[in-house]
């Protein structure tokens, strides 16, 4: 995992609604077109092999980025060390970057994340974003994970995959991307699976919109 911290010149810059789009463009520009295009499952669904999360602290930012291909994390780190980080027309100062080892050999993982699952409203054709406690939400993200595994490993997943919601926030948070927005609830999840599946989800996120700043898994330290 790549951890990046940076500071904007002022907290008055109105960039929060576009940060995800700007960082996504920066990543694709550095690591290449293949990750932009994604990887297609036999069903036609396209999966991305990267994920990220952006957190805001006044005019400071923390960005965590993961990639299934660890060379992409190193490439991004080297580019930031050599050139700093510029998102669109915005330059950031006091930039630090570090690579953190983040793999598991366990079969159970406790994580928290904003995980997206949506269905189409038949009448309006608009997306309806589901809460983590909804049975349909679990069905969608489980199917999504199985198809993602098959896409990247070239074979169906044979092990257990059990995703349990331990807690969810009572209110959704609205994430913005270009002219649209996504309503999604923070939740704690316990995922039981083979290490190969768990590490895939750690690297590429859980649920949809992993390259829009959603689905990034934060591992919960049980010892705290």
mmCIF file of C-alpha atoms in Angstrom:
data_model
loop_
_atom_site.group_PDB
_atom_site.id
_atom_site.type_symbol
_atom_site.label_atom_id
_atom_site.label_comp_id
_atom_site.label_asym_id
_atom_site.label_seq_id
_atom_site.Cartn_x
_atom_site.Cartn_y
_atom_site.Cartn_z
ATOM 1 C CA UNK A 1 0.000 0.000 0.000
ATOM 2 C CA UNK A 2 1.165 3.496 -0.858
ATOM 3 C CA UNK A 3 0.523 6.185 1.779
ATOM 4 C CA UNK A 4 0.719 9.796 0.635
ATOM 5 C CA UNK A 5 0.324 12.960 2.695
ATOM 6 C CA UNK A 6 0.225 16.424 1.181
ATOM 7 C CA UNK A 7 -0.871 19.949 1.946
ATOM 8 C CA UNK A 8 -2.700 22.436 -0.255
ATOM 9 C CA UNK A 9 -1.718 26.096 -0.067
ATOM 10 C CA UNK A 10 -5.018 27.005 1.572
ATOM 11 C CA UNK A 11 -8.129 25.329 2.932
ATOM 12 C CA UNK A 12 -10.228 27.730 0.823
ATOM 13 C CA UNK A 13 -9.610 25.808 -2.390
ATOM 14 C CA UNK A 14 -12.901 24.188 -3.402
ATOM 15 C CA UNK A 15 -11.407 20.906 -4.579
ATOM 16 C CA UNK A 16 -12.936 18.225 -2.382
ATOM 17 C CA UNK A 17 -15.663 17.419 -4.902
ATOM 18 C CA UNK A 18 -13.089 16.879 -7.662
ATOM 19 C CA UNK A 19 -10.190 15.323 -5.730
ATOM 20 C CA UNK A 20 -11.160 11.736 -6.562
ATOM 21 C CA UNK A 21 -11.373 12.513 -10.278
ATOM 22 C CA UNK A 22 -8.077 14.434 -10.236
ATOM 23 C CA UNK A 23 -6.223 11.694 -8.368
ATOM 24 C CA UNK A 24 -7.662 9.005 -10.627
ATOM 25 C CA UNK A 25 -6.405 10.892 -13.688
ATOM 26 C CA UNK A 26 -2.991 11.313 -12.093
ATOM 27 C CA UNK A 27 -2.730 7.580 -11.364
ATOM 28 C CA UNK A 28 -3.691 6.540 -14.890
ATOM 29 C CA UNK A 29 -1.287 9.057 -16.384
ATOM 30 C CA UNK A 30 1.615 7.609 -14.376
ATOM 31 C CA UNK A 31 0.963 3.862 -14.473
ATOM 32 C CA UNK A 32 -0.493 3.576 -17.946
ATOM 33 C CA UNK A 33 -3.535 2.945 -20.073
ATOM 34 C CA UNK A 34 -4.020 -0.725 -19.154
ATOM 35 C CA UNK A 35 -5.304 0.141 -15.685
ATOM 36 C CA UNK A 36 -7.542 2.840 -17.131
ATOM 37 C CA UNK A 37 -9.212 0.341 -19.465
ATOM 38 C CA UNK A 38 -9.543 -2.280 -16.736
ATOM 39 C CA UNK A 39 -9.925 -6.046 -17.055
ATOM 40 C CA UNK A 40 -13.034 -7.662 -18.502
ATOM 41 C CA UNK A 41 -14.885 -10.604 -17.000
ATOM 42 C CA UNK A 42 -16.642 -13.131 -19.258
ATOM 43 C CA UNK A 43 -19.937 -11.442 -18.332
ATOM 44 C CA UNK A 44 -18.678 -8.192 -19.841
ATOM 45 C CA UNK A 45 -18.197 -6.484 -16.473
ATOM 46 C CA UNK A 46 -14.949 -4.521 -16.200
ATOM 47 C CA UNK A 47 -12.862 -4.569 -13.029
ATOM 48 C CA UNK A 48 -10.067 -2.270 -11.927
ATOM 49 C CA UNK A 49 -6.940 -3.649 -10.265
ATOM 50 C CA UNK A 50 -6.416 -0.605 -8.060
ATOM 51 C CA UNK A 51 -8.195 1.263 -5.267
ATOM 52 C CA UNK A 52 -7.679 4.384 -3.201
ATOM 53 C CA UNK A 53 -9.055 6.466 -0.356
ATOM 54 C CA UNK A 54 -8.710 10.200 0.283
ATOM 55 C CA UNK A 55 -9.103 11.704 3.746
ATOM 56 C CA UNK A 56 -9.230 15.433 4.436
ATOM 57 C CA UNK A 57 -7.875 17.379 7.403
ATOM 58 C CA UNK A 58 -8.509 21.080 6.757
ATOM 59 C CA UNK A 59 -6.060 21.799 3.906
ATOM 60 C CA UNK A 60 -4.123 18.558 4.383
ATOM 61 C CA UNK A 61 -4.784 15.310 2.594
ATOM 62 C CA UNK A 62 -3.951 11.665 3.223
ATOM 63 C CA UNK A 63 -4.234 9.390 0.215
ATOM 64 C CA UNK A 64 -3.883 5.627 0.451
ATOM 65 C CA UNK A 65 -3.458 3.750 -2.813
ATOM 66 C CA UNK A 66 -3.321 0.011 -3.444
ATOM 67 C CA UNK A 67 -2.699 -2.014 -6.590
ATOM 68 C CA UNK A 68 -2.719 -5.709 -7.350
ATOM 69 C CA UNK A 69 0.472 -5.139 -9.338
ATOM 70 C CA UNK A 70 2.850 -3.890 -6.637
ATOM 71 C CA UNK A 71 5.132 -2.411 -9.285
ATOM 72 C CA UNK A 72 2.424 0.231 -9.841
ATOM 73 C CA UNK A 73 2.700 1.337 -6.216
ATOM 74 C CA UNK A 74 6.470 1.736 -6.583
ATOM 75 C CA UNK A 75 6.100 3.589 -9.895
ATOM 76 C CA UNK A 76 3.684 6.050 -8.331
ATOM 77 C CA UNK A 77 5.955 6.509 -5.307
ATOM 78 C CA UNK A 78 8.980 7.255 -7.494
ATOM 79 C CA UNK A 79 7.048 9.771 -9.569
ATOM 80 C CA UNK A 80 5.906 11.625 -6.436
ATOM 81 C CA UNK A 81 9.424 11.613 -4.965
ATOM 82 C CA UNK A 82 10.893 12.968 -8.199
ATOM 83 C CA UNK A 83 8.221 15.459 -9.229
ATOM 84 C CA UNK A 84 5.944 16.001 -6.257
ATOM 85 C CA UNK A 85 2.213 15.672 -6.751
ATOM 86 C CA UNK A 86 0.107 17.929 -8.984
ATOM 87 C CA UNK A 87 -3.592 17.234 -9.413
ATOM 88 C CA UNK A 88 -5.052 19.222 -12.265
ATOM 89 C CA UNK A 89 -3.825 22.777 -11.778
ATOM 90 C CA UNK A 90 -3.263 22.317 -8.031
ATOM 91 C CA UNK A 91 0.227 21.791 -6.639
ATOM 92 C CA UNK A 92 0.653 20.270 -3.187
ATOM 93 C CA UNK A 93 3.422 21.005 -0.711
ATOM 94 C CA UNK A 94 5.011 19.084 2.183
ATOM 95 C CA UNK A 95 4.432 15.808 0.360
ATOM 96 C CA UNK A 96 5.520 12.577 1.983
ATOM 97 C CA UNK A 97 5.202 9.096 0.578
ATOM 98 C CA UNK A 98 5.777 5.637 2.034
ATOM 99 C CA UNK A 99 5.087 2.047 1.043
ATOM 100 C CA UNK A 100 3.387 -0.084 3.690
ATOM 101 C CA UNK A 101 3.265 -3.884 3.515
ATOM 102 C CA UNK A 102 -0.360 -4.996 3.700
ATOM 103 C CA UNK A 103 -1.039 -8.672 3.119
ATOM 104 C CA UNK A 104 -2.666 -11.385 5.163
ATOM 105 C CA UNK A 105 -2.303 -15.126 5.491
ATOM 106 C CA UNK A 106 -5.367 -15.375 7.715
ATOM 107 C CA UNK A 107 -8.837 -16.590 6.734
ATOM 108 C CA UNK A 108 -10.794 -13.897 8.568
ATOM 109 C CA UNK A 109 -10.408 -10.161 8.113
ATOM 110 C CA UNK A 110 -12.124 -7.370 10.057
ATOM 111 C CA UNK A 111 -12.312 -4.216 7.947
ATOM 112 C CA UNK A 112 -14.267 -0.996 7.628
ATOM 113 C CA UNK A 113 -15.129 0.765 4.403
ATOM 114 C CA UNK A 114 -17.597 2.726 2.322
ATOM 115 C CA UNK A 115 -18.802 -0.123 0.080
ATOM 116 C CA UNK A 116 -21.026 0.642 -2.902
ATOM 117 C CA UNK A 117 -23.829 -1.591 -4.154
ATOM 118 C CA UNK A 118 -26.701 -0.261 -6.229
ATOM 119 C CA UNK A 119 -29.745 -1.396 -8.168
ATOM 120 C CA UNK A 120 -31.659 0.371 -10.936
ATOM 121 C CA UNK A 121 -35.077 1.846 -10.236
ATOM 122 C CA UNK A 122 -37.205 0.348 -12.995
ATOM 123 C CA UNK A 123 -39.481 3.375 -13.202
ATOM 124 C CA UNK A 124 -36.853 6.127 -13.292
ATOM 125 C CA UNK A 125 -33.791 4.123 -14.444
ATOM 126 C CA UNK A 126 -31.877 5.864 -11.663
ATOM 127 C CA UNK A 127 -29.464 4.082 -9.337
ATOM 128 C CA UNK A 128 -30.648 3.293 -5.829
ATOM 129 C CA UNK A 129 -27.762 2.883 -3.402
ATOM 130 C CA UNK A 130 -28.293 0.109 -0.874
ATOM 131 C CA UNK A 131 -27.419 0.081 2.799
ATOM 132 C CA UNK A 132 -24.872 -2.514 3.989
ATOM 133 C CA UNK A 133 -27.501 -4.212 6.150
ATOM 134 C CA UNK A 134 -29.645 -4.914 3.086
ATOM 135 C CA UNK A 135 -29.555 -8.547 1.939
ATOM 136 C CA UNK A 136 -29.341 -7.416 -1.682
ATOM 137 C CA UNK A 137 -26.266 -5.324 -0.858
ATOM 138 C CA UNK A 138 -24.518 -8.460 0.414
ATOM 139 C CA UNK A 139 -25.567 -10.482 -2.634
ATOM 140 C CA UNK A 140 -24.218 -7.835 -5.010
ATOM 141 C CA UNK A 141 -20.820 -7.350 -3.364
ATOM 142 C CA UNK A 142 -20.357 -11.126 -2.952
ATOM 143 C CA UNK A 143 -21.075 -11.761 -6.652
ATOM 144 C CA UNK A 144 -18.847 -8.812 -7.566
ATOM 145 C CA UNK A 145 -15.957 -10.289 -5.537
ATOM 146 C CA UNK A 146 -16.361 -13.752 -7.079
ATOM 147 C CA UNK A 147 -16.362 -12.329 -10.614
ATOM 148 C CA UNK A 148 -13.354 -10.157 -9.804
ATOM 149 C CA UNK A 149 -11.434 -13.203 -8.554
ATOM 150 C CA UNK A 150 -12.295 -15.143 -11.712
ATOM 151 C CA UNK A 151 -11.192 -12.198 -13.867
ATOM 152 C CA UNK A 152 -7.759 -11.861 -12.277
ATOM 153 C CA UNK A 153 -6.961 -15.494 -11.482
ATOM 154 C CA UNK A 154 -8.526 -17.010 -14.598
ATOM 155 C CA UNK A 155 -10.429 -19.640 -12.624
ATOM 156 C CA UNK A 156 -13.577 -19.734 -10.462
ATOM 157 C CA UNK A 157 -13.081 -19.211 -6.736
ATOM 158 C CA UNK A 158 -13.502 -22.511 -4.872
ATOM 159 C CA UNK A 159 -13.238 -21.468 -1.237
ATOM 160 C CA UNK A 160 -15.585 -19.965 1.342
ATOM 161 C CA UNK A 161 -16.617 -16.340 0.933
ATOM 162 C CA UNK A 162 -18.736 -15.012 3.772
ATOM 163 C CA UNK A 163 -19.196 -11.245 4.186
ATOM 164 C CA UNK A 164 -20.907 -10.172 7.428
ATOM 165 C CA UNK A 165 -21.878 -6.634 8.414
ATOM 166 C CA UNK A 166 -20.951 -6.028 12.049
ATOM 167 C CA UNK A 167 -22.073 -2.391 12.173
ATOM 168 C CA UNK A 168 -23.197 0.358 9.834
ATOM 169 C CA UNK A 169 -23.440 4.119 10.231
ATOM 170 C CA UNK A 170 -27.021 5.393 10.620
ATOM 171 C CA UNK A 171 -26.542 8.070 7.947
ATOM 172 C CA UNK A 172 -24.987 7.905 4.513
ATOM 173 C CA UNK A 173 -22.126 10.083 3.305
ATOM 174 C CA UNK A 174 -22.313 11.691 -0.118
ATOM 175 C CA UNK A 175 -19.240 11.272 -2.313
ATOM 176 C CA UNK A 176 -18.840 13.428 -5.386
ATOM 177 C CA UNK A 177 -17.323 12.463 -8.712
ATOM 178 C CA UNK A 178 -17.380 14.884 -11.640
ATOM 179 C CA UNK A 179 -21.033 15.981 -11.926
ATOM 180 C CA UNK A 180 -22.492 12.996 -10.097
ATOM 181 C CA UNK A 181 -22.594 11.752 -6.528
ATOM 182 C CA UNK A 182 -22.779 8.447 -4.664
ATOM 183 C CA UNK A 183 -24.569 7.896 -1.340
ATOM 184 C CA UNK A 184 -22.795 5.259 0.722
ATOM 185 C CA UNK A 185 -22.720 4.120 4.341
ATOM 186 C CA UNK A 186 -19.614 3.407 6.397
ATOM 187 C CA UNK A 187 -19.736 -0.122 7.828
ATOM 188 C CA UNK A 188 -17.614 -2.701 9.606
ATOM 189 C CA UNK A 189 -17.302 -6.040 7.830
ATOM 190 C CA UNK A 190 -16.003 -9.454 8.814
ATOM 191 C CA UNK A 191 -14.884 -11.295 5.690
ATOM 192 C CA UNK A 192 -14.129 -15.023 5.818
ATOM 193 C CA UNK A 193 -12.269 -16.314 2.759
ATOM 194 C CA UNK A 194 -9.051 -17.830 1.486
ATOM 195 C CA UNK A 195 -5.991 -15.526 1.777
ATOM 196 C CA UNK A 196 -5.866 -15.128 -2.023
ATOM 197 C CA UNK A 197 -9.362 -13.633 -2.015
ATOM 198 C CA UNK A 198 -8.730 -11.444 1.029
ATOM 199 C CA UNK A 199 -5.524 -10.046 -0.458
ATOM 200 C CA UNK A 200 -7.273 -9.374 -3.760
ATOM 201 C CA UNK A 201 -9.904 -7.324 -1.919
ATOM 202 C CA UNK A 202 -7.234 -5.493 0.088
ATOM 203 C CA UNK A 203 -5.514 -4.543 -3.167
ATOM 204 C CA UNK A 204 -8.548 -3.721 -5.319
ATOM 205 C CA UNK A 205 -11.334 -2.792 -2.917
ATOM 206 C CA UNK A 206 -14.738 -4.239 -2.083
ATOM 207 C CA UNK A 207 -17.834 -3.428 -4.119
ATOM 208 C CA UNK A 208 -18.105 -0.975 -6.994
ATOM 209 C CA UNK A 209 -16.384 2.369 -7.708
ATOM 210 C CA UNK A 210 -12.940 1.395 -6.395
ATOM 211 C CA UNK A 211 -11.272 4.014 -8.590
ATOM 212 C CA UNK A 212 -13.602 6.755 -7.448
ATOM 213 C CA UNK A 213 -12.277 6.666 -3.895
ATOM 214 C CA UNK A 214 -14.731 4.051 -2.589
ATOM 215 C CA UNK A 215 -14.478 0.432 -1.455
ATOM 216 C CA UNK A 216 -10.998 0.858 0.031
ATOM 217 C CA UNK A 217 -10.627 -1.534 2.976
ATOM 218 C CA UNK A 218 -9.177 -0.266 6.227
ATOM 219 C CA UNK A 219 -8.045 -3.173 8.390
ATOM 220 C CA UNK A 220 -9.351 -2.922 11.954
ATOM 221 C CA UNK A 221 -6.712 -3.644 14.563
ATOM 222 C CA UNK A 222 -8.398 -6.061 16.965
ATOM 223 C CA UNK A 223 -5.766 -5.365 19.641
ATOM 224 C CA UNK A 224 -6.764 -1.704 20.072
#
